[in-house]
Structures are given as C-alpha cells and as structure tokens.
Short mmCIF file of N, CA and C in Angstrom, two decimals:
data_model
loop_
_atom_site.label_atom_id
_atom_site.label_comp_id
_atom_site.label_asym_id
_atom_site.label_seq_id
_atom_site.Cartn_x
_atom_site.Cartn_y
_atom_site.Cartn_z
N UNK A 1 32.79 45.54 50.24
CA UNK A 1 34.02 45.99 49.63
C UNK A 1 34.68 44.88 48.83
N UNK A 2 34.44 43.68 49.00
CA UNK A 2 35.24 42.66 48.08
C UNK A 2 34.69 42.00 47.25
N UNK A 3 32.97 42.08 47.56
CA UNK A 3 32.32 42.13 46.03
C UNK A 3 32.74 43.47 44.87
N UNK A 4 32.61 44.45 45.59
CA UNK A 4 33.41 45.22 44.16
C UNK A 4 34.73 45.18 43.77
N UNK A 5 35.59 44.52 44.47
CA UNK A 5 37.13 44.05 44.24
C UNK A 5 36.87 43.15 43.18
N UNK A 6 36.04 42.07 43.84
CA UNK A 6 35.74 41.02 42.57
C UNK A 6 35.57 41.17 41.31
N UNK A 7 34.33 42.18 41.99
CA UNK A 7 33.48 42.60 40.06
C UNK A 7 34.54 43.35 39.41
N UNK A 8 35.42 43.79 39.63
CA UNK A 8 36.43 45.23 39.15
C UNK A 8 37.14 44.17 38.72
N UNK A 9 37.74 42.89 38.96
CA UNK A 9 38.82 42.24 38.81
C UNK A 9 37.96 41.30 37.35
N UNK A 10 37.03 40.76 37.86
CA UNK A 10 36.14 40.16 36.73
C UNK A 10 35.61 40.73 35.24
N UNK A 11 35.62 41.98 35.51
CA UNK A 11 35.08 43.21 34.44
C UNK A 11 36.49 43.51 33.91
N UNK A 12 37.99 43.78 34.47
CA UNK A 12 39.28 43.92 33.50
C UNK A 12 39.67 42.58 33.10
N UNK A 13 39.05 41.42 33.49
CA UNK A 13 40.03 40.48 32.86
C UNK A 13 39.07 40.07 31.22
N UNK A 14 37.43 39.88 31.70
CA UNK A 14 36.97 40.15 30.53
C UNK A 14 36.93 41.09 29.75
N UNK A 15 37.53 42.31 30.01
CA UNK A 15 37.62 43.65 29.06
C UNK A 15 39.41 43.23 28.41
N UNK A 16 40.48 42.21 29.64
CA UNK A 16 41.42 42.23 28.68
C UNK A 16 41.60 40.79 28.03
N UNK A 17 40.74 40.13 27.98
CA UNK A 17 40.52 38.58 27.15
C UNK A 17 39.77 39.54 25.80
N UNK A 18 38.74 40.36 25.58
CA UNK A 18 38.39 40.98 24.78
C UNK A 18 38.91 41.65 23.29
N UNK A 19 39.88 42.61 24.28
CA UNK A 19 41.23 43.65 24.16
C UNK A 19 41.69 42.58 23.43
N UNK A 20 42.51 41.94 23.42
CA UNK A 20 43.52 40.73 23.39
C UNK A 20 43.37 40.27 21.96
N UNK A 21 41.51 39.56 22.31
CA UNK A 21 41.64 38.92 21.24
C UNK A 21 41.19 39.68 19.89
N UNK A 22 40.83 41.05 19.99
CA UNK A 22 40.63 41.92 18.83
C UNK A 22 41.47 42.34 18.01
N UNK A 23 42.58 42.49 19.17
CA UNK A 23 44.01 43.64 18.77
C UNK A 23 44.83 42.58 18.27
N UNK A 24 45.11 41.28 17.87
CA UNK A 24 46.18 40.29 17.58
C UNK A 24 45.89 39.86 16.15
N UNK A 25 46.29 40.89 15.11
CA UNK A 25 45.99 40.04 13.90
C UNK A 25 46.82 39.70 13.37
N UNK A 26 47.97 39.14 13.93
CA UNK A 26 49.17 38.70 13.25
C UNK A 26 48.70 37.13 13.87
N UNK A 27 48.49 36.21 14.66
CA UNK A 27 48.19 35.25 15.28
C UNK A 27 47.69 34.54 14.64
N UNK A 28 48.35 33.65 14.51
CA UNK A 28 48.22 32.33 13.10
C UNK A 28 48.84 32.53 11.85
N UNK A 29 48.89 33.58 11.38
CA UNK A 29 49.81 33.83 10.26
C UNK A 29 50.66 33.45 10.00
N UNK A 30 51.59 32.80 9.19
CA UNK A 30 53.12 32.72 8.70
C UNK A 30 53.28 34.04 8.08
N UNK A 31 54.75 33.48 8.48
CA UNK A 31 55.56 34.82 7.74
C UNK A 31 55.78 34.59 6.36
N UNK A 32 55.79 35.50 5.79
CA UNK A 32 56.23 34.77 4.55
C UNK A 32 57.58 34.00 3.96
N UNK A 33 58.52 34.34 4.85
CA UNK A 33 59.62 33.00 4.67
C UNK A 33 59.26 31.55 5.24
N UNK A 34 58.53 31.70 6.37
CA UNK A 34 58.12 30.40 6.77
C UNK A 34 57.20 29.83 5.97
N UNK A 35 56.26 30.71 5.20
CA UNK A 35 55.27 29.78 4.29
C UNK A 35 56.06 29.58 2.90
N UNK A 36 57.08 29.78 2.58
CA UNK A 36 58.00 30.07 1.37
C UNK A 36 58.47 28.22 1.84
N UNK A 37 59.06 28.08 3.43
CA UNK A 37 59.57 26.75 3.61
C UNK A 37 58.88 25.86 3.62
N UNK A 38 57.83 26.07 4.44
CA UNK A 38 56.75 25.27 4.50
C UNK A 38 56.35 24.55 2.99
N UNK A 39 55.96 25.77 2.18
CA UNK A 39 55.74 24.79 0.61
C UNK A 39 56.65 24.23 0.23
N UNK A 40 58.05 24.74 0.45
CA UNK A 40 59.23 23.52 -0.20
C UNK A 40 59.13 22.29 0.10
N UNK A 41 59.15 22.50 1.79
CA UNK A 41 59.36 21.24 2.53
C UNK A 41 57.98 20.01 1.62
N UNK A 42 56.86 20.80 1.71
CA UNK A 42 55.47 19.99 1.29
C UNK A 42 55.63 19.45 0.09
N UNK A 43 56.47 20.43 -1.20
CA UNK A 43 56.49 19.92 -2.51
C UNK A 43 57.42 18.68 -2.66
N UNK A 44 58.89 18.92 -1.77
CA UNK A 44 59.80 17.52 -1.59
C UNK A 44 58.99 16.23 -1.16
N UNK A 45 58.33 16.81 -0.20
CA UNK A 45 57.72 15.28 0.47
C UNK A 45 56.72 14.65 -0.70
N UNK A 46 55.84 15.49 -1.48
CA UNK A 46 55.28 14.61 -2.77
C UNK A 46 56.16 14.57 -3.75
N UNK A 47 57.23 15.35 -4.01
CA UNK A 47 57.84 14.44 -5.10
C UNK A 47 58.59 13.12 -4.18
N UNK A 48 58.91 12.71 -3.26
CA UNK A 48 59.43 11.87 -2.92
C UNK A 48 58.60 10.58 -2.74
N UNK A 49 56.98 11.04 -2.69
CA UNK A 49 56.26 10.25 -2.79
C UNK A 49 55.78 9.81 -3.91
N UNK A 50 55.90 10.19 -5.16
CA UNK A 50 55.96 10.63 -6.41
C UNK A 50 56.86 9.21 -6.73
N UNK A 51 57.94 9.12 -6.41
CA UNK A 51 59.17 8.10 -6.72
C UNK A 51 59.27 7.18 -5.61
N UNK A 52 58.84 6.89 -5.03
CA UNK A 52 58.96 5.71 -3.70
C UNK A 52 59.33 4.43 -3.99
N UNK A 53 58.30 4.29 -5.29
CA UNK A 53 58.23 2.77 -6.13
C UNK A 53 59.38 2.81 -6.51
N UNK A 54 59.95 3.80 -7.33
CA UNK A 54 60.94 3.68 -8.51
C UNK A 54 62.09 3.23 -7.44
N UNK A 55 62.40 3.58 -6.45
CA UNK A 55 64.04 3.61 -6.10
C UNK A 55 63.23 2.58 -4.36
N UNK A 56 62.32 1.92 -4.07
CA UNK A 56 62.71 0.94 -3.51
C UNK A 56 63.19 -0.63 -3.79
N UNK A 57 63.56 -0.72 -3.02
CA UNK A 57 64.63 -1.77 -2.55
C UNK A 57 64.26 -3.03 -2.25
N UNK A 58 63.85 -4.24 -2.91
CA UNK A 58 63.27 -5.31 -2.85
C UNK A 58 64.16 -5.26 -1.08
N UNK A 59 63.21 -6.27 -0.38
CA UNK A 59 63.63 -6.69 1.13
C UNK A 59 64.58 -7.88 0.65
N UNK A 60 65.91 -8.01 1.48
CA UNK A 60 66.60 -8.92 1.84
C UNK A 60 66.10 -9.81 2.45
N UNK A 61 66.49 -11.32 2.13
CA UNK A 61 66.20 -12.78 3.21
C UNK A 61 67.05 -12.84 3.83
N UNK A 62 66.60 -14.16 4.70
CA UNK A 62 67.99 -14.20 6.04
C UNK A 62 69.28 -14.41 5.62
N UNK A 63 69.48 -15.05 4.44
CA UNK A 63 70.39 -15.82 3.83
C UNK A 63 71.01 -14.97 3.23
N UNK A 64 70.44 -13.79 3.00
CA UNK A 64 71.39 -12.71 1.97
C UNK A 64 70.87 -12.70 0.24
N UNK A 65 70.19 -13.03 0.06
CA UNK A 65 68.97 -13.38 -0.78
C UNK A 65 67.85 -12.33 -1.20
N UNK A 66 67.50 -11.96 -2.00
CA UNK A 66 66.11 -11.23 -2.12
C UNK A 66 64.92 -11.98 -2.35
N UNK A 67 64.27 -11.48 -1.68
CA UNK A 67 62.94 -12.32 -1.65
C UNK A 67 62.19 -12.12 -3.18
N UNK A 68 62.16 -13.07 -3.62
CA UNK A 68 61.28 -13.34 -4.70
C UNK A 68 62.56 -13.11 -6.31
N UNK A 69 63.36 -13.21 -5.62
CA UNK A 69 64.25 -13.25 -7.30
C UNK A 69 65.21 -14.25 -6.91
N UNK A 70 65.73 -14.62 -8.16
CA UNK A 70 66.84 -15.46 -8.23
C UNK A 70 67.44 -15.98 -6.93
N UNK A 71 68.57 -16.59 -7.00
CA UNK A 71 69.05 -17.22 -5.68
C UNK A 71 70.64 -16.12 -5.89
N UNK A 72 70.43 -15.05 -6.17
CA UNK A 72 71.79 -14.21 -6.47
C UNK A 72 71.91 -13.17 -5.02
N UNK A 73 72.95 -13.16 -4.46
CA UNK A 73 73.38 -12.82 -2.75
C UNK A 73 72.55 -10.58 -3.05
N UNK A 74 72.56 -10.33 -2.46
CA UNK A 74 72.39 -8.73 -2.30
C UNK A 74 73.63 -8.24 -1.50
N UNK A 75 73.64 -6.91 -2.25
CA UNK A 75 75.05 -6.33 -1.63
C UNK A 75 74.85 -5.84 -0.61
N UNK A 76 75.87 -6.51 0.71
CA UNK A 76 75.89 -5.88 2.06
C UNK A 76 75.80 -4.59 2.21
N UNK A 77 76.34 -4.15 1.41
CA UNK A 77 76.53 -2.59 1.49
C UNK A 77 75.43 -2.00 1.87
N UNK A 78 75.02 -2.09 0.44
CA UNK A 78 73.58 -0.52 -0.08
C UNK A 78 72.40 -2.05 0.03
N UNK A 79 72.15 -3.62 -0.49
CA UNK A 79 71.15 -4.30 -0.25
C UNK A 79 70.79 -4.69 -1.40
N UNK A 80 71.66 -3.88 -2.93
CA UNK A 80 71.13 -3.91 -3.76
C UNK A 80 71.09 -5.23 -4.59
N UNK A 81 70.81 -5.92 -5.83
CA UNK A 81 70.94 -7.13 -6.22
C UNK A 81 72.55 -6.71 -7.19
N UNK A 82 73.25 -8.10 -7.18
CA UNK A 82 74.76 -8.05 -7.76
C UNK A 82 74.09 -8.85 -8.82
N UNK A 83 74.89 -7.69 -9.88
CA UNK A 83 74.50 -8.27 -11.88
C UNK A 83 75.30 -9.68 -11.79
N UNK A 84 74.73 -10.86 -11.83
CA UNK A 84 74.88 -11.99 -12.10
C UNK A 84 75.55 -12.20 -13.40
N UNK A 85 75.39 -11.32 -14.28
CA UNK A 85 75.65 -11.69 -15.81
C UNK A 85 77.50 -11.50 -15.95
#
C-alpha cells in the first residue's frame, strides 16, 4: 500500500513539474513598460559613457593642487581648476 502512495505521489508531481512548465508562457518576458525602462535606463548609461572623458575631473593633490597642471589651488567646492587669468 505505500509503494502505490509513493508511485501516485511521484507520477502527480512529475505530471505537475510537466503541467507547470508547458502552461507558463508569460515567464521571462517583460512587460512592455518594463522593457520600455529597461532600454532607457541602458541608452542613459551609454550616453553617459559616451561623455565620461568630456566632464571628468582631473584628481586633486594633497595640497589642493591638481595633479599635473599648474601650481593653481582647485575649488573646494565642485574640485574644479580656478581661472588664474
């Protein structure tokens, strides 16, 4: 009697792992607002990679200094170099 309990229990779970995975065709899909964000989000991140060069920020020295230019201080603020002229 509890070999056929078994087999009965073994035979619905592989009939509903089966079931399951036939009947689910939405599973993996985006929705289409989420794939609408998804590409935004993806297109910002290459244009931002796109401009990385343009708008970084030479590194500050200890001194308040930028490394590799003039001996002119960088602004505490934002880091940027102060027009000397």
């Amino acid at each position: 009697m509890a070999d056929v309990f078994l087999w009965s229990v073994l035979v619905c779970a592989v009939l509903g792992t089966a079931l399951t995975t036939w009947s689910s065709g939405g599973v993996g899909r985006l929705h289409p607002a989420d794939r609408r964000e998804l590409q935004r989000q993806q297109h910002f991140e290459h244009v931002l990679s796109l401009h990385v060069d343009a708008v970084h920020t030479p590194r500050e020295g200890a001194d308040g200094t930028v490394a590799g230019a003039p001996r002119v201080p960088a602004c505490a603020v934002c880091g940027s170099v102060l027009n000397a002229s």
